[in-house]
């Protein structure tokens, strides 16, 4: 199976980014995580992305905050799908990172999830890899069914509570 690369601009992003790890583990998807910065270590970031397809990666997830150019800088070096996670910061609550990540020029897209959306980035990476992996598709369908069952249970509990309130 192809690997997922998870790149973050700083180790300060890790508390958010690590929410992607259990999702990928649950689906049995191998991954690597690295700190490369578009601004502080641009050569390492670009070099990693340029070699990623040859190294067996199928998707790159890139997380950064503030002037979040990391996902775009990686996308510039590869035709692998790049998923951007805008990281929320103390000053603009992640709106800066969201706009910097999502507003890519035509031809070099970054599939951007919500601010701090690390878990969804992992789910989306899994969906991309599942296009060529029927077993993974099956595991994802099982997960969706479990989610549906959970919501149905919550609705049933709510109905019971409302019925009790009317008694
Ligand atoms: C971004 O600047 C990083 O992705 C991080 O979200 C933010 C702050 O980085 P540190 O100063 O904590 O290293 O490049």
PDB file of C-alpha atoms and ligand atoms in Angstrom:
ATOM      1  CA  UNK A   1       0.000   0.000   0.000  1.00  0.00           C
ATOM      2  CA  UNK A   2       1.158   3.573  -0.715  1.00  0.00           C
ATOM      3  CA  UNK A   3       2.260   5.620   2.304  1.00  0.00           C
ATOM      4  CA  UNK A   4       0.916   8.951   3.527  1.00  0.00           C
ATOM      5  CA  UNK A   5       3.388  11.747   4.258  1.00  0.00           C
ATOM      6  CA  UNK A   6       2.403  14.145   7.028  1.00  0.00           C
ATOM      7  CA  UNK A   7       4.484  17.314   6.950  1.00  0.00           C
ATOM      8  CA  UNK A   8       4.139  20.076   9.540  1.00  0.00           C
ATOM      9  CA  UNK A   9       5.726  23.513   9.508  1.00  0.00           C
ATOM     10  CA  UNK A  10       6.792  23.352  13.142  1.00  0.00           C
ATOM     11  CA  UNK A  11       6.795  20.941  16.057  1.00  0.00           C
ATOM     12  CA  UNK A  12       4.359  23.402  17.675  1.00  0.00           C
ATOM     13  CA  UNK A  13       1.780  22.089  15.159  1.00  0.00           C
ATOM     14  CA  UNK A  14       2.095  18.517  16.478  1.00  0.00           C
ATOM     15  CA  UNK A  15      -0.684  18.634  19.132  1.00  0.00           C
ATOM     16  CA  UNK A  16      -3.166  19.295  16.302  1.00  0.00           C
ATOM     17  CA  UNK A  17      -1.495  17.224  13.588  1.00  0.00           C
ATOM     18  CA  UNK A  18      -1.225  14.082  15.714  1.00  0.00           C
ATOM     19  CA  UNK A  19      -5.014  13.731  15.596  1.00  0.00           C
ATOM     20  CA  UNK A  20      -4.447  12.333  12.086  1.00  0.00           C
ATOM     21  CA  UNK A  21      -2.294   9.465  13.370  1.00  0.00           C
ATOM     22  CA  UNK A  22      -4.961   7.225  14.993  1.00  0.00           C
ATOM     23  CA  UNK A  23      -7.214   7.607  11.936  1.00  0.00           C
ATOM     24  CA  UNK A  24      -4.500   6.322   9.607  1.00  0.00           C
ATOM     25  CA  UNK A  25      -3.566   3.572  12.074  1.00  0.00           C
ATOM     26  CA  UNK A  26      -7.213   2.465  12.312  1.00  0.00           C
ATOM     27  CA  UNK A  27      -7.337   2.092   8.521  1.00  0.00           C
ATOM     28  CA  UNK A  28      -3.969   0.295   8.504  1.00  0.00           C
ATOM     29  CA  UNK A  29      -2.321   2.959   6.347  1.00  0.00           C
ATOM     30  CA  UNK A  30       1.456   3.371   6.725  1.00  0.00           C
ATOM     31  CA  UNK A  31       2.633   6.946   7.249  1.00  0.00           C
ATOM     32  CA  UNK A  32       5.658   9.097   8.013  1.00  0.00           C
ATOM     33  CA  UNK A  33       5.577  12.448   9.798  1.00  0.00           C
ATOM     34  CA  UNK A  34       8.208  15.191   9.407  1.00  0.00           C
ATOM     35  CA  UNK A  35       8.839  18.821  10.310  1.00  0.00           C
ATOM     36  CA  UNK A  36       9.773  20.834   7.199  1.00  0.00           C
ATOM     37  CA  UNK A  37       9.090  24.543   6.856  1.00  0.00           C
ATOM     38  CA  UNK A  38       8.281  26.368   3.629  1.00  0.00           C
ATOM     39  CA  UNK A  39      10.109  29.408   4.990  1.00  0.00           C
ATOM     40  CA  UNK A  40      12.734  28.089   7.412  1.00  0.00           C
ATOM     41  CA  UNK A  41      13.840  24.912   5.550  1.00  0.00           C
ATOM     42  CA  UNK A  42      12.518  25.457   2.006  1.00  0.00           C
ATOM     43  CA  UNK A  43      15.085  23.155   0.341  1.00  0.00           C
ATOM     44  CA  UNK A  44      14.195  20.191   2.574  1.00  0.00           C
ATOM     45  CA  UNK A  45      10.472  20.771   2.034  1.00  0.00           C
ATOM     46  CA  UNK A  46      10.798  21.009  -1.749  1.00  0.00           C
ATOM     47  CA  UNK A  47      13.223  18.081  -1.958  1.00  0.00           C
ATOM     48  CA  UNK A  48      10.928  15.824   0.050  1.00  0.00           C
ATOM     49  CA  UNK A  49       7.912  16.626  -2.134  1.00  0.00           C
ATOM     50  CA  UNK A  50       9.874  16.205  -5.373  1.00  0.00           C
ATOM     51  CA  UNK A  51      10.989  12.698  -4.300  1.00  0.00           C
ATOM     52  CA  UNK A  52       7.751  11.643  -2.552  1.00  0.00           C
ATOM     53  CA  UNK A  53       6.166   9.686  -5.420  1.00  0.00           C
ATOM     54  CA  UNK A  54       9.427   7.741  -5.995  1.00  0.00           C
ATOM     55  CA  UNK A  55       9.608   7.034  -2.250  1.00  0.00           C
ATOM     56  CA  UNK A  56       6.231   5.242  -2.283  1.00  0.00           C
ATOM     57  CA  UNK A  57       3.961   8.003  -1.009  1.00  0.00           C
ATOM     58  CA  UNK A  58       0.469   8.320  -2.487  1.00  0.00           C
ATOM     59  CA  UNK A  59      -0.756  11.424  -0.667  1.00  0.00           C
ATOM     60  CA  UNK A  60       0.895  14.313   1.171  1.00  0.00           C
ATOM     61  CA  UNK A  61      -0.778  16.032   4.130  1.00  0.00           C
ATOM     62  CA  UNK A  62       0.717  19.422   4.988  1.00  0.00           C
ATOM     63  CA  UNK A  63      -0.095  21.400   8.143  1.00  0.00           C
ATOM     64  CA  UNK A  64       1.004  24.943   8.856  1.00  0.00           C
ATOM     65  CA  UNK A  65      -0.138  28.056  10.646  1.00  0.00           C
ATOM     66  CA  UNK A  66       0.180  31.819  10.071  1.00  0.00           C
ATOM     67  CA  UNK A  67       1.379  32.544   6.470  1.00  0.00           C
ATOM     68  CA  UNK A  68       0.757  28.877   5.712  1.00  0.00           C
ATOM     69  CA  UNK A  69       2.552  28.336   2.408  1.00  0.00           C
ATOM     70  CA  UNK A  70       3.786  24.825   3.194  1.00  0.00           C
ATOM     71  CA  UNK A  71       1.036  22.841   1.439  1.00  0.00           C
ATOM     72  CA  UNK A  72       1.301  25.021  -1.665  1.00  0.00           C
ATOM     73  CA  UNK A  73       5.085  24.855  -1.715  1.00  0.00           C
ATOM     74  CA  UNK A  74       4.923  21.041  -1.571  1.00  0.00           C
ATOM     75  CA  UNK A  75       2.160  20.898  -4.205  1.00  0.00           C
ATOM     76  CA  UNK A  76       4.407  22.915  -6.522  1.00  0.00           C
ATOM     77  CA  UNK A  77       6.906  20.034  -6.536  1.00  0.00           C
ATOM     78  CA  UNK A  78       4.633  17.031  -7.173  1.00  0.00           C
ATOM     79  CA  UNK A  79       1.465  15.838  -8.880  1.00  0.00           C
ATOM     80  CA  UNK A  80       0.605  13.717  -5.826  1.00  0.00           C
ATOM     81  CA  UNK A  81      -2.574  14.997  -4.156  1.00  0.00           C
ATOM     82  CA  UNK A  82      -1.723  17.440  -1.357  1.00  0.00           C
ATOM     83  CA  UNK A  83      -4.145  17.975   1.527  1.00  0.00           C
ATOM     84  CA  UNK A  84      -3.658  21.162   3.531  1.00  0.00           C
ATOM     85  CA  UNK A  85      -4.474  21.574   7.224  1.00  0.00           C
ATOM     86  CA  UNK A  86      -4.614  25.241   8.245  1.00  0.00           C
ATOM     87  CA  UNK A  87      -3.447  25.469  11.868  1.00  0.00           C
ATOM     88  CA  UNK A  88      -5.250  27.898  14.149  1.00  0.00           C
ATOM     89  CA  UNK A  89      -2.970  30.505  15.739  1.00  0.00           C
ATOM     90  CA  UNK A  90      -3.277  32.965  18.599  1.00  0.00           C
ATOM     91  CA  UNK A  91      -3.749  36.134  16.539  1.00  0.00           C
ATOM     92  CA  UNK A  92      -6.198  35.461  13.673  1.00  0.00           C
ATOM     93  CA  UNK A  93      -7.633  32.138  14.890  1.00  0.00           C
ATOM     94  CA  UNK A  94      -6.443  30.280  11.786  1.00  0.00           C
ATOM     95  CA  UNK A  95      -8.192  32.447   9.201  1.00  0.00           C
ATOM     96  CA  UNK A  96      -4.743  33.562   8.005  1.00  0.00           C
ATOM     97  CA  UNK A  97      -3.618  29.942   7.550  1.00  0.00           C
ATOM     98  CA  UNK A  98      -6.934  28.914   5.969  1.00  0.00           C
ATOM     99  CA  UNK A  99      -6.760  31.554   3.251  1.00  0.00           C
ATOM    100  CA  UNK A 100      -3.034  31.036   2.649  1.00  0.00           C
ATOM    101  CA  UNK A 101      -3.593  27.288   2.237  1.00  0.00           C
ATOM    102  CA  UNK A 102      -6.799  27.223   0.202  1.00  0.00           C
ATOM    103  CA  UNK A 103      -6.273  30.055  -2.283  1.00  0.00           C
ATOM    104  CA  UNK A 104      -3.997  28.269  -4.728  1.00  0.00           C
ATOM    105  CA  UNK A 105      -3.541  29.340  -8.343  1.00  0.00           C
ATOM    106  CA  UNK A 106      -5.242  27.204 -11.043  1.00  0.00           C
ATOM    107  CA  UNK A 107      -3.216  24.106 -11.909  1.00  0.00           C
ATOM    108  CA  UNK A 108      -1.643  23.591  -8.480  1.00  0.00           C
ATOM    109  CA  UNK A 109      -4.496  22.723  -6.105  1.00  0.00           C
ATOM    110  CA  UNK A 110      -4.353  22.018  -2.387  1.00  0.00           C
ATOM    111  CA  UNK A 111      -7.364  20.109  -1.035  1.00  0.00           C
ATOM    112  CA  UNK A 112      -7.880  22.108   2.131  1.00  0.00           C
ATOM    113  CA  UNK A 113      -9.716  20.815   5.184  1.00  0.00           C
ATOM    114  CA  UNK A 114     -11.114  23.007   7.964  1.00  0.00           C
ATOM    115  CA  UNK A 115      -8.968  24.862  10.491  1.00  0.00           C
ATOM    116  CA  UNK A 116      -7.213  22.234  12.676  1.00  0.00           C
ATOM    117  CA  UNK A 117      -8.995  19.510  10.637  1.00  0.00           C
ATOM    118  CA  UNK A 118      -6.270  16.898  11.042  1.00  0.00           C
ATOM    119  CA  UNK A 119      -8.629  13.938  11.453  1.00  0.00           C
ATOM    120  CA  UNK A 120     -10.507  14.857   8.282  1.00  0.00           C
ATOM    121  CA  UNK A 121      -7.218  15.231   6.415  1.00  0.00           C
ATOM    122  CA  UNK A 122      -6.454  11.622   7.345  1.00  0.00           C
ATOM    123  CA  UNK A 123      -9.934  10.444   6.298  1.00  0.00           C
ATOM    124  CA  UNK A 124      -9.551  12.232   2.961  1.00  0.00           C
ATOM    125  CA  UNK A 125      -6.103  10.726   2.413  1.00  0.00           C
ATOM    126  CA  UNK A 126      -7.616   7.303   3.094  1.00  0.00           C
ATOM    127  CA  UNK A 127     -10.407   7.965   0.576  1.00  0.00           C
ATOM    128  CA  UNK A 128      -7.827   8.867  -2.076  1.00  0.00           C
ATOM    129  CA  UNK A 129      -5.818   5.689  -1.448  1.00  0.00           C
ATOM    130  CA  UNK A 130      -9.031   3.642  -1.348  1.00  0.00           C
ATOM    131  CA  UNK A 131      -9.659   4.473  -5.028  1.00  0.00           C
ATOM    132  CA  UNK A 132      -7.168   1.731  -5.885  1.00  0.00           C
ATOM    133  CA  UNK A 133      -7.612  -0.452  -2.786  1.00  0.00           C
ATOM    134  CA  UNK A 134     -10.924  -2.354  -2.406  1.00  0.00           C
ATOM    135  CA  UNK A 135      -9.958  -3.679   1.060  1.00  0.00           C
ATOM    136  CA  UNK A 136      -9.437  -0.148   2.316  1.00  0.00           C
ATOM    137  CA  UNK A 137     -12.767   0.882   0.754  1.00  0.00           C
ATOM    138  CA  UNK A 138     -14.404  -1.928   2.752  1.00  0.00           C
ATOM    139  CA  UNK A 139     -12.785  -0.728   5.998  1.00  0.00           C
ATOM    140  CA  UNK A 140     -13.962   2.813   5.288  1.00  0.00           C
ATOM    141  CA  UNK A 141     -17.526   1.614   4.650  1.00  0.00           C
ATOM    142  CA  UNK A 142     -17.447  -0.294   7.964  1.00  0.00           C
ATOM    143  CA  UNK A 143     -16.332   2.891   9.717  1.00  0.00           C
ATOM    144  CA  UNK A 144     -19.151   4.902   8.097  1.00  0.00           C
ATOM    145  CA  UNK A 145     -21.672   2.265   9.210  1.00  0.00           C
ATOM    146  CA  UNK A 146     -20.350   2.464  12.783  1.00  0.00           C
ATOM    147  CA  UNK A 147     -20.757   6.265  12.662  1.00  0.00           C
ATOM    148  CA  UNK A 148     -24.331   5.907  11.390  1.00  0.00           C
ATOM    149  CA  UNK A 149     -25.152   3.463  14.193  1.00  0.00           C
ATOM    150  CA  UNK A 150     -23.745   5.912  16.748  1.00  0.00           C
ATOM    151  CA  UNK A 151     -25.891   8.794  15.473  1.00  0.00           C
ATOM    152  CA  UNK A 152     -29.010   6.589  15.412  1.00  0.00           C
ATOM    153  CA  UNK A 153     -28.287   5.648  19.036  1.00  0.00           C
ATOM    154  CA  UNK A 154     -27.965   9.320  19.986  1.00  0.00           C
ATOM    155  CA  UNK A 155     -31.258  10.131  18.252  1.00  0.00           C
ATOM    156  CA  UNK A 156     -33.003   7.273  20.041  1.00  0.00           C
ATOM    157  CA  UNK A 157     -31.665   8.540  23.385  1.00  0.00           C
ATOM    158  CA  UNK A 158     -32.900  12.057  22.595  1.00  0.00           C
ATOM    159  CA  UNK A 159     -36.371  10.796  21.669  1.00  0.00           C
ATOM    160  CA  UNK A 160     -36.543   8.866  24.921  1.00  0.00           C
ATOM    161  CA  UNK A 161     -35.519  11.947  26.925  1.00  0.00           C
ATOM    162  CA  UNK A 162     -38.135  14.108  25.160  1.00  0.00           C
ATOM    163  CA  UNK A 163     -40.831  11.494  25.734  1.00  0.00           C
ATOM    164  CA  UNK A 164     -39.968  11.368  29.436  1.00  0.00           C
ATOM    165  CA  UNK A 165     -40.170  15.182  29.654  1.00  0.00           C
ATOM    166  CA  UNK A 166     -43.725  15.065  28.234  1.00  0.00           C
ATOM    167  CA  UNK A 167     -44.936  12.466  30.751  1.00  0.00           C
TER     168      UNK A 167
HETATM  169  C1  LIG B   1       4.234  28.091  10.916  1.00  0.00           C
HETATM  170  O1  LIG B   1       4.426  29.050  11.907  1.00  0.00           O
HETATM  171  C2  LIG B   1       4.184  26.778  11.639  1.00  0.00           C
HETATM  172  O2  LIG B   1       3.450  25.855  10.877  1.00  0.00           O
HETATM  173  C3  LIG B   1       3.519  27.124  12.935  1.00  0.00           C
HETATM  174  O3  LIG B   1       2.101  26.904  12.870  1.00  0.00           O
HETATM  175  C4  LIG B   1       3.784  28.631  13.084  1.00  0.00           C
HETATM  176  C5  LIG B   1       4.622  28.968  14.271  1.00  0.00           C
HETATM  177  O4  LIG B   1       5.794  28.214  14.263  1.00  0.00           O
HETATM  178  P1  LIG B   1       6.759  28.187  15.553  1.00  0.00           P
HETATM  179  O5  LIG B   1       7.241  29.587  15.762  1.00  0.00           O
HETATM  180  O6  LIG B   1       5.943  27.683  16.715  1.00  0.00           O
HETATM  181  O7  LIG B   1       7.888  27.237  15.200  1.00  0.00           O
HETATM  182  O8  LIG B   1       5.271  28.120   9.988  1.00  0.00           O
END
